[in-house]
mmCIF file with all atom_site columns, C-alpha atoms in Angstrom:
data_model
loop_
_atom_site.group_PDB
_atom_site.id
_atom_site.type_symbol
_atom_site.label_atom_id
_atom_site.label_alt_id
_atom_site.label_comp_id
_atom_site.label_asym_id
_atom_site.label_entity_id
_atom_site.label_seq_id
_atom_site.pdbx_PDB_ins_code
_atom_site.Cartn_x
_atom_site.Cartn_y
_atom_site.Cartn_z
_atom_site.occupancy
_atom_site.B_iso_or_equiv
_atom_site.pdbx_formal_charge
_atom_site.auth_seq_id
_atom_site.auth_comp_id
_atom_site.auth_asym_id
_atom_site.auth_atom_id
_atom_site.pdbx_PDB_model_num
ATOM 1   C CA . ASN A 1 1   ? -141.346 -36.969 117.514 1.00 52.00 ? 135 ASN A CA 1
ATOM 2   C CA . ALA A 1 2   ? -140.965 -34.477 120.346 1.00 63.00 ? 136 ALA A CA 1
ATOM 3   C CA . GLY A 1 3   ? -137.156 -34.689 120.609 1.00 90.00 ? 137 GLY A CA 1
ATOM 4   C CA . VAL A 1 4   ? -136.071 -33.833 124.151 1.00 94.00 ? 138 VAL A CA 1
ATOM 5   C CA . THR A 1 5   ? -138.853 -32.951 126.599 1.00 95.00 ? 139 THR A CA 1
ATOM 6   C CA . GLN A 1 6   ? -138.306 -31.394 130.018 1.00 96.00 ? 140 GLN A CA 1
ATOM 7   C CA . THR A 1 7   ? -140.730 -30.948 132.896 1.00 96.00 ? 141 THR A CA 1
ATOM 8   C CA . PRO A 1 8   ? -141.541 -28.759 134.661 1.00 96.00 ? 142 PRO A CA 1
ATOM 9   C CA . LYS A 1 9   ? -140.812 -25.646 132.612 1.00 95.00 ? 143 LYS A CA 1
ATOM 10  C CA . PHE A 1 10  ? -140.989 -23.368 135.654 1.00 96.00 ? 144 PHE A CA 1
ATOM 11  C CA . GLN A 1 11  ? -140.574 -24.038 139.370 1.00 96.00 ? 145 GLN A CA 1
ATOM 12  C CA . VAL A 1 12  ? -140.192 -21.933 142.496 1.00 97.00 ? 146 VAL A CA 1
ATOM 13  C CA . LEU A 1 13  ? -138.766 -23.581 145.599 1.00 96.00 ? 147 LEU A CA 1
ATOM 14  C CA . LYS A 1 14  ? -137.945 -22.498 149.101 1.00 97.00 ? 148 LYS A CA 1
ATOM 15  C CA . THR A 1 15  ? -134.456 -23.107 150.465 1.00 97.00 ? 149 THR A CA 1
ATOM 16  C CA . GLY A 1 16  ? -134.178 -26.680 151.698 1.00 97.00 ? 150 GLY A CA 1
ATOM 17  C CA . GLN A 1 17  ? -136.984 -28.102 149.595 1.00 97.00 ? 151 GLN A CA 1
ATOM 18  C CA . SER A 1 18  ? -136.332 -30.958 147.214 1.00 96.00 ? 152 SER A CA 1
ATOM 19  C CA . MET A 1 19  ? -137.474 -31.550 143.677 1.00 96.00 ? 153 MET A CA 1
ATOM 20  C CA . THR A 1 20  ? -136.780 -33.596 140.573 1.00 97.00 ? 154 THR A CA 1
ATOM 21  C CA . LEU A 1 21  ? -136.452 -32.293 137.032 1.00 97.00 ? 155 LEU A CA 1
ATOM 22  C CA . GLN A 1 22  ? -137.574 -34.816 134.461 1.00 97.00 ? 156 GLN A CA 1
ATOM 23  C CA . CYS A 1 23  ? -136.164 -35.323 130.981 1.00 97.00 ? 157 CYS A CA 1
ATOM 24  C CA . ALA A 1 24  ? -137.316 -37.727 128.300 1.00 96.00 ? 158 ALA A CA 1
ATOM 25  C CA . GLN A 1 25  ? -136.087 -38.198 124.735 1.00 94.00 ? 159 GLN A CA 1
ATOM 26  C CA . ASP A 1 26  ? -137.581 -40.106 121.839 1.00 91.00 ? 160 ASP A CA 1
ATOM 27  C CA . MET A 1 27  ? -134.535 -39.881 119.556 1.00 87.00 ? 161 MET A CA 1
ATOM 28  C CA . ASN A 1 28  ? -132.932 -43.149 120.737 1.00 87.00 ? 162 ASN A CA 1
ATOM 29  C CA . HIS A 1 29  ? -129.887 -41.323 122.131 1.00 88.00 ? 163 HIS A CA 1
ATOM 30  C CA . ASN A 1 30  ? -127.463 -43.363 124.198 1.00 89.00 ? 164 ASN A CA 1
ATOM 31  C CA . SER A 1 31  ? -125.949 -40.358 125.953 1.00 93.00 ? 165 SER A CA 1
ATOM 32  C CA . MET A 1 32  ? -127.896 -37.766 127.904 1.00 95.00 ? 166 MET A CA 1
ATOM 33  C CA . TYR A 1 33  ? -126.777 -34.626 129.747 1.00 96.00 ? 167 TYR A CA 1
ATOM 34  C CA . TRP A 1 34  ? -127.876 -32.073 132.303 1.00 97.00 ? 168 TRP A CA 1
ATOM 35  C CA . TYR A 1 35  ? -126.528 -28.514 132.005 1.00 97.00 ? 169 TYR A CA 1
ATOM 36  C CA . ARG A 1 36  ? -127.200 -25.349 133.927 1.00 97.00 ? 170 ARG A CA 1
ATOM 37  C CA . GLN A 1 37  ? -127.120 -21.916 132.332 1.00 95.00 ? 171 GLN A CA 1
ATOM 38  C CA . ASP A 1 38  ? -126.357 -18.774 134.292 1.00 92.00 ? 172 ASP A CA 1
ATOM 39  C CA . PRO A 1 39  ? -125.917 -15.231 132.939 1.00 83.00 ? 173 PRO A CA 1
ATOM 40  C CA . GLY A 1 40  ? -122.436 -14.726 131.502 1.00 75.00 ? 174 GLY A CA 1
ATOM 41  C CA . MET A 1 41  ? -121.407 -18.306 132.280 1.00 77.00 ? 175 MET A CA 1
ATOM 42  C CA . GLY A 1 42  ? -122.527 -20.207 129.235 1.00 83.00 ? 176 GLY A CA 1
ATOM 43  C CA . LEU A 1 43  ? -123.657 -23.786 129.764 1.00 92.00 ? 177 LEU A CA 1
ATOM 44  C CA . ARG A 1 44  ? -121.977 -25.862 132.449 1.00 93.00 ? 178 ARG A CA 1
ATOM 45  C CA . LEU A 1 45  ? -122.260 -29.617 132.668 1.00 93.00 ? 179 LEU A CA 1
ATOM 46  C CA . ILE A 1 46  ? -123.751 -30.993 135.878 1.00 96.00 ? 180 ILE A CA 1
ATOM 47  C CA . TYR A 1 47  ? -123.962 -34.726 135.141 1.00 96.00 ? 181 TYR A CA 1
ATOM 48  C CA . TYR A 1 48  ? -124.123 -36.934 132.124 1.00 95.00 ? 182 TYR A CA 1
ATOM 49  C CA . SER A 1 49  ? -125.015 -40.504 131.304 1.00 95.00 ? 183 SER A CA 1
ATOM 50  C CA . ALA A 1 50  ? -123.089 -42.202 128.531 1.00 91.00 ? 184 ALA A CA 1
ATOM 51  C CA . SER A 1 51  ? -125.493 -45.127 128.437 1.00 90.00 ? 185 SER A CA 1
ATOM 52  C CA . GLU A 1 52  ? -128.356 -46.678 130.343 1.00 90.00 ? 186 GLU A CA 1
ATOM 53  C CA . GLY A 1 53  ? -127.209 -47.573 133.830 1.00 89.00 ? 187 GLY A CA 1
ATOM 54  C CA . THR A 1 54  ? -124.189 -45.264 133.953 1.00 93.00 ? 188 THR A CA 1
ATOM 55  C CA . THR A 1 55  ? -123.788 -41.705 135.208 1.00 95.00 ? 189 THR A CA 1
ATOM 56  C CA . ASP A 1 56  ? -120.767 -39.421 135.594 1.00 94.00 ? 190 ASP A CA 1
ATOM 57  C CA . LYS A 1 57  ? -120.073 -36.068 137.185 1.00 94.00 ? 191 LYS A CA 1
ATOM 58  C CA . GLY A 1 58  ? -119.516 -33.001 135.073 1.00 92.00 ? 192 GLY A CA 1
ATOM 59  C CA . GLU A 1 59  ? -118.059 -29.617 136.028 1.00 90.00 ? 193 GLU A CA 1
ATOM 60  C CA . VAL A 1 60  ? -120.596 -28.609 138.703 1.00 94.00 ? 194 VAL A CA 1
ATOM 61  C CA . PRO A 1 61  ? -122.169 -31.740 140.291 1.00 97.00 ? 195 PRO A CA 1
ATOM 62  C CA . ASN A 1 62  ? -122.331 -30.598 143.928 1.00 96.00 ? 196 ASN A CA 1
ATOM 63  C CA . GLY A 1 63  ? -125.861 -30.427 145.304 1.00 96.00 ? 197 GLY A CA 1
ATOM 64  C CA . TYR A 1 64  ? -127.332 -32.625 142.567 1.00 97.00 ? 198 TYR A CA 1
ATOM 65  C CA . ASN A 1 65  ? -128.071 -36.272 141.936 1.00 97.00 ? 199 ASN A CA 1
ATOM 66  C CA . VAL A 1 66  ? -129.165 -37.984 138.750 1.00 97.00 ? 200 VAL A CA 1
ATOM 67  C CA . SER A 1 67  ? -130.899 -41.164 137.701 1.00 96.00 ? 201 SER A CA 1
ATOM 68  C CA . ARG A 1 68  ? -130.847 -42.779 134.281 1.00 95.00 ? 202 ARG A CA 1
ATOM 69  C CA . LEU A 1 69  ? -134.119 -44.612 134.697 1.00 85.00 ? 203 LEU A CA 1
ATOM 70  C CA . ASN A 1 70  ? -134.030 -46.206 131.244 1.00 93.00 ? 204 ASN A CA 1
ATOM 71  C CA . LYS A 1 71  ? -132.738 -45.268 127.828 1.00 93.00 ? 205 LYS A CA 1
ATOM 72  C CA . ARG A 1 72  ? -135.408 -42.573 127.383 1.00 94.00 ? 206 ARG A CA 1
ATOM 73  C CA . GLU A 1 73  ? -135.355 -40.861 130.768 1.00 96.00 ? 207 GLU A CA 1
ATOM 74  C CA . PHE A 1 74  ? -132.695 -38.984 132.730 1.00 97.00 ? 208 PHE A CA 1
ATOM 75  C CA . SER A 1 75  ? -133.761 -37.111 135.855 1.00 97.00 ? 209 SER A CA 1
ATOM 76  C CA . LEU A 1 76  ? -131.974 -34.470 137.935 1.00 98.00 ? 210 LEU A CA 1
ATOM 77  C CA . ARG A 1 77  ? -132.701 -34.192 141.656 1.00 97.00 ? 211 ARG A CA 1
ATOM 78  C CA . LEU A 1 78  ? -132.026 -31.397 144.096 1.00 96.00 ? 212 LEU A CA 1
ATOM 79  C CA . GLU A 1 79  ? -132.194 -32.876 147.587 1.00 93.00 ? 213 GLU A CA 1
ATOM 80  C CA . SER A 1 80  ? -131.980 -29.607 149.495 1.00 96.00 ? 214 SER A CA 1
ATOM 81  C CA . ALA A 1 81  ? -132.306 -26.609 147.221 1.00 96.00 ? 215 ALA A CA 1
ATOM 82  C CA . ALA A 1 82  ? -130.138 -23.526 147.761 1.00 97.00 ? 216 ALA A CA 1
ATOM 83  C CA . PRO A 1 83  ? -130.452 -20.027 146.243 1.00 97.00 ? 217 PRO A CA 1
ATOM 84  C CA . SER A 1 84  ? -127.209 -20.686 144.323 1.00 96.00 ? 218 SER A CA 1
ATOM 85  C CA . GLN A 1 85  ? -129.122 -23.316 142.372 1.00 97.00 ? 219 GLN A CA 1
ATOM 86  C CA . THR A 1 86  ? -131.406 -20.703 140.867 1.00 97.00 ? 220 THR A CA 1
ATOM 87  C CA . SER A 1 87  ? -130.745 -21.209 137.187 1.00 97.00 ? 221 SER A CA 1
ATOM 88  C CA . VAL A 1 88  ? -132.083 -22.477 133.904 1.00 97.00 ? 222 VAL A CA 1
ATOM 89  C CA . TYR A 1 89  ? -131.539 -26.202 133.506 1.00 98.00 ? 223 TYR A CA 1
ATOM 90  C CA . PHE A 1 90  ? -131.213 -27.895 130.140 1.00 97.00 ? 224 PHE A CA 1
ATOM 91  C CA . CYS A 1 91  ? -131.331 -31.564 129.311 1.00 97.00 ? 225 CYS A CA 1
ATOM 92  C CA . ALA A 1 92  ? -129.689 -32.784 126.114 1.00 96.00 ? 226 ALA A CA 1
ATOM 93  C CA . GLY A 1 93  ? -129.389 -36.009 124.175 1.00 94.00 ? 227 GLY A CA 1
ATOM 94  C CA . ARG A 1 94  ? -126.510 -36.920 121.928 1.00 91.00 ? 228 ARG A CA 1
ATOM 95  C CA . ALA A 1 95  ? -126.912 -38.572 118.553 1.00 87.00 ? 229 ALA A CA 1
ATOM 96  C CA . ALA A 1 96  ? -124.702 -41.659 118.397 1.00 81.00 ? 230 ALA A CA 1
ATOM 97  C CA . ASN A 1 97  ? -123.976 -41.392 114.672 1.00 81.00 ? 231 ASN A CA 1
ATOM 98  C CA . THR A 1 98  ? -123.115 -37.682 114.423 1.00 82.00 ? 232 THR A CA 1
ATOM 99  C CA . GLY A 1 99  ? -122.214 -36.782 118.003 1.00 83.00 ? 233 GLY A CA 1
ATOM 100 C CA . GLU A 1 100 ? -124.534 -33.774 117.859 1.00 88.00 ? 234 GLU A CA 1
ATOM 101 C CA . LEU A 1 101 ? -126.244 -32.542 121.022 1.00 90.00 ? 235 LEU A CA 1
ATOM 102 C CA . PHE A 1 102 ? -129.965 -31.786 120.976 1.00 93.00 ? 236 PHE A CA 1
ATOM 103 C CA . PHE A 1 103 ? -131.451 -29.725 123.774 1.00 95.00 ? 237 PHE A CA 1
ATOM 104 C CA . GLY A 1 104 ? -134.798 -29.497 125.495 1.00 95.00 ? 238 GLY A CA 1
ATOM 105 C CA . GLU A 1 105 ? -136.519 -26.155 126.034 1.00 94.00 ? 239 GLU A CA 1
ATOM 106 C CA . GLY A 1 106 ? -135.240 -25.714 129.573 1.00 95.00 ? 240 GLY A CA 1
ATOM 107 C CA . SER A 1 107 ? -136.559 -25.699 133.123 1.00 97.00 ? 241 SER A CA 1
ATOM 108 C CA . ARG A 1 108 ? -136.423 -22.376 134.944 1.00 96.00 ? 242 ARG A CA 1
ATOM 109 C CA . LEU A 1 109 ? -135.840 -22.869 138.653 1.00 97.00 ? 243 LEU A CA 1
ATOM 110 C CA . THR A 1 110 ? -135.933 -20.169 141.306 1.00 97.00 ? 244 THR A CA 1
ATOM 111 C CA . VAL A 1 111 ? -134.883 -20.948 144.877 1.00 97.00 ? 245 VAL A CA 1
ATOM 112 C CA . LEU A 1 112 ? -135.979 -18.373 147.433 1.00 96.00 ? 246 LEU A CA 1
ATOM 113 C CA . GLY B 2 1   ? -113.537 -26.296 134.405 1.00 55.00 ? 175 GLY B CA 1
ATOM 114 C CA . GLN B 2 2   ? -112.770 -25.909 130.751 1.00 60.00 ? 176 GLN B CA 1
ATOM 115 C CA . GLN B 2 3   ? -114.431 -22.894 129.190 1.00 66.00 ? 177 GLN B CA 1
ATOM 116 C CA . LEU B 2 4   ? -114.050 -21.802 125.644 1.00 86.00 ? 178 LEU B CA 1
ATOM 117 C CA . ASN B 2 5   ? -113.203 -18.171 124.947 1.00 91.00 ? 179 ASN B CA 1
ATOM 118 C CA . GLN B 2 6   ? -115.858 -16.793 122.653 1.00 94.00 ? 180 GLN B CA 1
ATOM 119 C CA . SER B 2 7   ? -115.717 -13.347 121.076 1.00 95.00 ? 181 SER B CA 1
ATOM 120 C CA . PRO B 2 8   ? -117.066 -10.855 120.694 1.00 96.00 ? 182 PRO B CA 1
ATOM 121 C CA . GLN B 2 9   ? -119.301 -10.941 123.746 1.00 94.00 ? 183 GLN B CA 1
ATOM 122 C CA . SER B 2 10  ? -121.926 -8.825  121.976 1.00 95.00 ? 184 SER B CA 1
ATOM 123 C CA . MET B 2 11  ? -122.505 -7.285  118.576 1.00 96.00 ? 185 MET B CA 1
ATOM 124 C CA . PHE B 2 12  ? -124.825 -4.567  117.325 1.00 96.00 ? 186 PHE B CA 1
ATOM 125 C CA . ILE B 2 13  ? -125.065 -4.476  113.540 1.00 95.00 ? 187 ILE B CA 1
ATOM 126 C CA . GLN B 2 14  ? -127.211 -3.032  110.802 1.00 96.00 ? 188 GLN B CA 1
ATOM 127 C CA . GLU B 2 15  ? -129.504 -5.323  108.868 1.00 97.00 ? 189 GLU B CA 1
ATOM 128 C CA . GLY B 2 16  ? -127.702 -6.582  105.775 1.00 97.00 ? 190 GLY B CA 1
ATOM 129 C CA . GLU B 2 17  ? -124.233 -6.548  107.301 1.00 97.00 ? 191 GLU B CA 1
ATOM 130 C CA . ASP B 2 18  ? -122.090 -9.646  107.662 1.00 97.00 ? 192 ASP B CA 1
ATOM 131 C CA . VAL B 2 19  ? -121.191 -11.032 111.096 1.00 96.00 ? 193 VAL B CA 1
ATOM 132 C CA . SER B 2 20  ? -118.130 -12.915 112.304 1.00 97.00 ? 194 SER B CA 1
ATOM 133 C CA . MET B 2 21  ? -117.543 -14.536 115.659 1.00 97.00 ? 195 MET B CA 1
ATOM 134 C CA . ASN B 2 22  ? -115.018 -17.037 116.942 1.00 96.00 ? 196 ASN B CA 1
ATOM 135 C CA . CYS B 2 23  ? -114.236 -19.482 119.670 1.00 96.00 ? 197 CYS B CA 1
ATOM 136 C CA . THR B 2 24  ? -110.762 -20.347 120.943 1.00 95.00 ? 198 THR B CA 1
ATOM 137 C CA . SER B 2 25  ? -109.289 -22.806 123.406 1.00 92.00 ? 199 SER B CA 1
ATOM 138 C CA . SER B 2 26  ? -105.902 -23.817 124.750 1.00 89.00 ? 200 SER B CA 1
ATOM 139 C CA . SER B 2 27  ? -106.873 -27.456 124.129 1.00 89.00 ? 201 SER B CA 1
ATOM 140 C CA . ILE B 2 28  ? -107.324 -29.399 120.924 1.00 92.00 ? 202 ILE B CA 1
ATOM 141 C CA . PHE B 2 29  ? -110.899 -30.324 120.041 1.00 93.00 ? 203 PHE B CA 1
ATOM 142 C CA . ASN B 2 30  ? -112.194 -33.052 117.756 1.00 92.00 ? 204 ASN B CA 1
ATOM 143 C CA . THR B 2 31  ? -115.687 -31.701 117.261 1.00 93.00 ? 205 THR B CA 1
ATOM 144 C CA . TRP B 2 32  ? -117.081 -28.189 117.149 1.00 95.00 ? 206 TRP B CA 1
ATOM 145 C CA . LEU B 2 33  ? -120.779 -27.364 117.327 1.00 95.00 ? 207 LEU B CA 1
ATOM 146 C CA . TRP B 2 34  ? -122.448 -23.989 116.836 1.00 97.00 ? 208 TRP B CA 1
ATOM 147 C CA . TYR B 2 35  ? -125.809 -23.183 118.429 1.00 96.00 ? 209 TYR B CA 1
ATOM 148 C CA . LYS B 2 36  ? -128.316 -20.316 118.425 1.00 97.00 ? 210 LYS B CA 1
ATOM 149 C CA . GLN B 2 37  ? -130.506 -19.614 121.420 1.00 95.00 ? 211 GLN B CA 1
ATOM 150 C CA . ASP B 2 38  ? -133.598 -17.436 121.345 1.00 94.00 ? 212 ASP B CA 1
ATOM 151 C CA . PRO B 2 39  ? -134.920 -15.904 124.598 1.00 88.00 ? 213 PRO B CA 1
ATOM 152 C CA . GLY B 2 40  ? -136.719 -18.439 126.752 1.00 88.00 ? 214 GLY B CA 1
ATOM 153 C CA . GLU B 2 41  ? -135.793 -21.373 124.542 1.00 91.00 ? 215 GLU B CA 1
ATOM 154 C CA . GLY B 2 42  ? -133.182 -24.084 124.379 1.00 92.00 ? 216 GLY B CA 1
ATOM 155 C CA . PRO B 2 43  ? -130.116 -23.914 122.123 1.00 94.00 ? 217 PRO B CA 1
ATOM 156 C CA . VAL B 2 44  ? -130.736 -25.061 118.571 1.00 95.00 ? 218 VAL B CA 1
ATOM 157 C CA . LEU B 2 45  ? -127.943 -26.691 116.590 1.00 95.00 ? 219 LEU B CA 1
ATOM 158 C CA . LEU B 2 46  ? -126.818 -24.707 113.536 1.00 96.00 ? 220 LEU B CA 1
ATOM 159 C CA . ILE B 2 47  ? -123.679 -26.414 112.263 1.00 97.00 ? 221 ILE B CA 1
ATOM 160 C CA . ALA B 2 48  ? -121.475 -29.351 113.282 1.00 95.00 ? 222 ALA B CA 1
ATOM 161 C CA . LEU B 2 49  ? -117.778 -29.641 112.331 1.00 96.00 ? 223 LEU B CA 1
ATOM 162 C CA . TYR B 2 50  ? -115.662 -32.780 112.572 1.00 93.00 ? 224 TYR B CA 1
ATOM 163 C CA . LYS B 2 51  ? -112.336 -32.223 110.789 1.00 94.00 ? 225 LYS B CA 1
ATOM 164 C CA . ALA B 2 52  ? -109.596 -29.611 110.963 1.00 95.00 ? 226 ALA B CA 1
ATOM 165 C CA . GLY B 2 53  ? -110.007 -27.131 108.126 1.00 95.00 ? 227 GLY B CA 1
ATOM 166 C CA . GLU B 2 54  ? -113.600 -28.188 107.443 1.00 96.00 ? 228 GLU B CA 1
ATOM 167 C CA . LEU B 2 55  ? -115.844 -25.438 106.099 1.00 97.00 ? 229 LEU B CA 1
ATOM 168 C CA . THR B 2 56  ? -119.592 -26.063 106.342 1.00 97.00 ? 230 THR B CA 1
ATOM 169 C CA . SER B 2 57  ? -122.544 -23.891 105.348 1.00 97.00 ? 231 SER B CA 1
ATOM 170 C CA . ASN B 2 58  ? -126.159 -23.810 106.433 1.00 95.00 ? 232 ASN B CA 1
ATOM 171 C CA . GLY B 2 59  ? -127.965 -21.182 104.374 1.00 96.00 ? 233 GLY B CA 1
ATOM 172 C CA . ARG B 2 60  ? -126.419 -17.801 105.185 1.00 97.00 ? 234 ARG B CA 1
ATOM 173 C CA . LEU B 2 61  ? -124.316 -19.335 107.955 1.00 97.00 ? 235 LEU B CA 1
ATOM 174 C CA . THR B 2 62  ? -120.812 -20.672 107.405 1.00 98.00 ? 236 THR B CA 1
ATOM 175 C CA . ALA B 2 63  ? -118.607 -22.229 110.066 1.00 98.00 ? 237 ALA B CA 1
ATOM 176 C CA . GLN B 2 64  ? -115.012 -23.382 109.958 1.00 98.00 ? 238 GLN B CA 1
ATOM 177 C CA . PHE B 2 65  ? -112.997 -25.816 112.051 1.00 97.00 ? 239 PHE B CA 1
ATOM 178 C CA . GLY B 2 66  ? -109.636 -24.110 112.624 1.00 96.00 ? 240 GLY B CA 1
ATOM 179 C CA . ILE B 2 67  ? -106.575 -25.906 111.283 1.00 96.00 ? 241 ILE B CA 1
ATOM 180 C CA . THR B 2 68  ? -104.887 -25.803 114.704 1.00 94.00 ? 242 THR B CA 1
ATOM 181 C CA . ARG B 2 69  ? -107.997 -27.581 116.074 1.00 94.00 ? 243 ARG B CA 1
ATOM 182 C CA . LYS B 2 70  ? -108.046 -25.014 118.880 1.00 94.00 ? 244 LYS B CA 1
ATOM 183 C CA . ASP B 2 71  ? -110.514 -22.640 117.308 1.00 95.00 ? 245 ASP B CA 1
ATOM 184 C CA . SER B 2 72  ? -113.644 -22.321 115.232 1.00 97.00 ? 246 SER B CA 1
ATOM 185 C CA . PHE B 2 73  ? -115.383 -19.499 113.406 1.00 97.00 ? 247 PHE B CA 1
ATOM 186 C CA . LEU B 2 74  ? -118.967 -18.671 112.516 1.00 98.00 ? 248 LEU B CA 1
ATOM 187 C CA . ASN B 2 75  ? -119.962 -16.184 109.848 1.00 98.00 ? 249 ASN B CA 1
ATOM 188 C CA . ILE B 2 76  ? -123.445 -14.912 109.051 1.00 97.00 ? 250 ILE B CA 1
ATOM 189 C CA . SER B 2 77  ? -123.908 -13.149 105.749 1.00 97.00 ? 251 SER B CA 1
ATOM 190 C CA . ALA B 2 78  ? -126.501 -10.464 104.987 1.00 97.00 ? 252 ALA B CA 1
ATOM 191 C CA . SER B 2 79  ? -127.968 -10.430 108.491 1.00 97.00 ? 253 SER B CA 1
ATOM 192 C CA . ILE B 2 80  ? -131.728 -10.147 109.003 1.00 96.00 ? 254 ILE B CA 1
ATOM 193 C CA . PRO B 2 81  ? -133.757 -9.294  112.126 1.00 95.00 ? 255 PRO B CA 1
ATOM 194 C CA . SER B 2 82  ? -134.510 -12.948 112.921 1.00 95.00 ? 256 SER B CA 1
ATOM 195 C CA . ASP B 2 83  ? -130.771 -13.579 113.358 1.00 97.00 ? 257 ASP B CA 1
ATOM 196 C CA . VAL B 2 84  ? -131.063 -11.855 116.740 1.00 96.00 ? 258 VAL B CA 1
ATOM 197 C CA . GLY B 2 85  ? -130.151 -14.177 119.595 1.00 96.00 ? 259 GLY B CA 1
ATOM 198 C CA . ILE B 2 86  ? -127.212 -15.651 121.456 1.00 95.00 ? 260 ILE B CA 1
ATOM 199 C CA . TYR B 2 87  ? -124.765 -17.840 119.566 1.00 97.00 ? 261 TYR B CA 1
ATOM 200 C CA . PHE B 2 88  ? -122.771 -20.496 121.397 1.00 95.00 ? 262 PHE B CA 1
ATOM 201 C CA . CYS B 2 89  ? -119.874 -22.644 120.361 1.00 96.00 ? 263 CYS B CA 1
ATOM 202 C CA . ALA B 2 90  ? -119.290 -26.051 121.906 1.00 94.00 ? 264 ALA B CA 1
ATOM 203 C CA . GLY B 2 91  ? -116.276 -28.313 121.620 1.00 92.00 ? 265 GLY B CA 1
ATOM 204 C CA . GLN B 2 92  ? -115.527 -31.938 122.375 1.00 90.00 ? 266 GLN B CA 1
ATOM 205 C CA . ARG B 2 93  ? -112.051 -33.199 123.207 1.00 85.00 ? 267 ARG B CA 1
ATOM 206 C CA . GLY B 2 94  ? -110.835 -36.666 122.322 1.00 74.00 ? 268 GLY B CA 1
ATOM 207 C CA . THR B 2 95  ? -113.433 -39.401 122.341 1.00 69.00 ? 269 THR B CA 1
ATOM 208 C CA . GLY B 2 96  ? -114.966 -38.316 125.619 1.00 72.00 ? 270 GLY B CA 1
ATOM 209 C CA . ASN B 2 97  ? -118.590 -37.578 126.215 1.00 78.00 ? 271 ASN B CA 1
ATOM 210 C CA . GLN B 2 98  ? -118.203 -34.041 127.537 1.00 84.00 ? 272 GLN B CA 1
ATOM 211 C CA . PHE B 2 99  ? -118.859 -30.911 125.538 1.00 89.00 ? 273 PHE B CA 1
ATOM 212 C CA . TYR B 2 100 ? -117.515 -27.563 126.701 1.00 90.00 ? 274 TYR B CA 1
ATOM 213 C CA . PHE B 2 101 ? -119.396 -24.374 125.879 1.00 92.00 ? 275 PHE B CA 1
ATOM 214 C CA . GLY B 2 102 ? -118.362 -20.834 125.133 1.00 92.00 ? 276 GLY B CA 1
ATOM 215 C CA . THR B 2 103 ? -119.938 -17.953 127.037 1.00 90.00 ? 277 THR B CA 1
ATOM 216 C CA . GLY B 2 104 ? -121.919 -16.834 124.008 1.00 93.00 ? 278 GLY B CA 1
ATOM 217 C CA . THR B 2 105 ? -122.101 -13.943 121.553 1.00 95.00 ? 279 THR B CA 1
ATOM 218 C CA . SER B 2 106 ? -125.221 -11.808 121.810 1.00 95.00 ? 280 SER B CA 1
ATOM 219 C CA . LEU B 2 107 ? -126.248 -10.522 118.382 1.00 97.00 ? 281 LEU B CA 1
ATOM 220 C CA . THR B 2 108 ? -128.557 -7.549  117.859 1.00 97.00 ? 282 THR B CA 1
ATOM 221 C CA . VAL B 2 109 ? -129.625 -6.645  114.326 1.00 96.00 ? 283 VAL B CA 1
ATOM 222 C CA . ILE B 2 110 ? -130.867 -3.114  113.828 1.00 93.00 ? 284 ILE B CA 1
ATOM 223 C CA . PRO B 2 111 ? -133.452 -2.848  111.027 1.00 90.00 ? 285 PRO B CA 1
#
């Protein structure tokens, strides 16, 4: 039982490149989330998926797209990376019975 | 976007001392969660609160759901060096799926 698993853990991109952050959970969560964490800003919601087949924008969705591939997987895509997207990205799953959020270990992205 | 006001921003305490931090909002929340984050890792859930006035403990940690439903408190008793890290509060409004996070309290414990 790995919980919430994110890949890759580290990535360096050049401005304009694209990439996809992968997230998979084995906790049978219906809802999944992508957050970004910047110094002094706490965690800000990018997108979330309340259930398989649905996605919704959070506070800071610009420059990102998401796909809820199936119940287990929720990916975050940067189509044309910008230096402002340098951040640590966290995926989370939400337990249906308690409402608690469980986080992955993070993906550290640097855009040059 | 909605951000929770978390204070203090940082704390430097002696080992063995008690710690208190809080989170406030102008909005009413139905759920409060408290997390600890170690450097280079993801946030780990410490305590979840679901009802106004609720007081819940997890070892040396105690958290309370404020009776106004606009605030929450976390206390750590008899701090130890491994308590070092950043503590975040998170709140959920209504029955929605979004959680809003505080900006964190950085705790340093001096042996």
